[in-house]
């Protein structure tokens, strides 16, 4: 297996280093070979190359680099975001650019409360918070379509178009139905949208969902408006199994999801192209204020590595990689109860100690 590693900015390289430590432990345990290649792509590099901090002036990642990434089995990403670079430059120039260029059309975000992890939801435990969000990842409000007219005047107009194609919506929905079937849990797929207001865009989603749903007799078809979904995340998270949702709403509800699973320190995600190269990342940011202090929580990055192994294994029908992914997740679940908190600085351990504990749990497991 060949993995491209982009540590990125801030605490990204620190958490990725812990993930790679755990990768080495699980590769020895299960017995598979792998190779990693570092790609130096970051806000620091952009600035060093003379990039303008206020407007995108040079590529954050070059076309040749993107082409090189296509040759890997997976990409492991740390974090994107730099305090000296205006919002949007790195997000669009790196993260969104890769998602679009590599057609990673699903953003897969499990919301799973690990043992011993504190949730702000009173009376809820790991058995209540265990579902997965399939966020469409290449369309919706993220395409950049729209524009500004009469900028800076009293008559300024700004539009941001929510672009939905039948093709794009359909492939996300199909992926979600298949995933729901594989999970074999409550066998319930919930479409989250706003059909009462976004009648054009989410009308399309709803029709596609109902039509495709006819092919899945074994799955319960369910629909929630996005506002109600936020309410249920807090009130009855145990209701959910698999959710499929548009890009923007998916972005928002998965931050809420991250909080009910214990915070940004634990939330992992994968940008998936089932027929191409997928990219796995902790869903939190680059945490500039904690950079270089060995205090950030690496659990989300290690959980992203577990996803990387499992998804790559599933794609290539490699049972060893699937086993490795399962073992890494089991090791995380053995370590979280020992941690004081999942917040940076308050874990009771340093970043590297948490990585060591998870690697040791992998090595010692039966
Ligand atoms: C995420 C992030 C990104 C998004 C930003 C950094 C562009 O919030 O991965 O959820 O909106 O998708
Ligand atoms: Mn987000």
PDB file of N, CA and C and ligand atoms in Angstrom, residues 109 135 251 254-255, ligand 2:
ATOM      1  N   UNK A 109     -18.414  10.767   7.410  1.00  0.00           N
ATOM      2  CA  UNK A 109     -18.093  11.225   8.758  1.00  0.00           C
ATOM      3  C   UNK A 109     -18.840  10.421   9.820  1.00  0.00           C
ATOM      4  N   UNK A 135     -21.903  12.903   3.527  1.00  0.00           N
ATOM      5  CA  UNK A 135     -22.055  14.283   3.051  1.00  0.00           C
ATOM      6  C   UNK A 135     -21.637  14.343   1.586  1.00  0.00           C
ATOM      7  N   UNK A 251     -21.721  19.825   6.162  1.00  0.00           N
ATOM      8  CA  UNK A 251     -20.634  20.511   6.862  1.00  0.00           C
ATOM      9  C   UNK A 251     -21.098  20.923   8.255  1.00  0.00           C
ATOM     10  N   UNK A 254     -22.156  17.979  10.806  1.00  0.00           N
ATOM     11  CA  UNK A 254     -21.061  17.138  11.301  1.00  0.00           C
ATOM     12  C   UNK A 254     -20.200  17.843  12.345  1.00  0.00           C
ATOM     13  N   UNK A 255     -20.246  19.170  12.406  1.00  0.00           N
ATOM     14  CA  UNK A 255     -19.602  19.822  13.559  1.00  0.00           C
ATOM     15  C   UNK A 255     -20.437  19.573  14.817  1.00  0.00           C
TER      16      UNK A 255
HETATM   17 MN1  LIG B   2     -16.613  21.841   8.441  1.00  0.00          MN
END
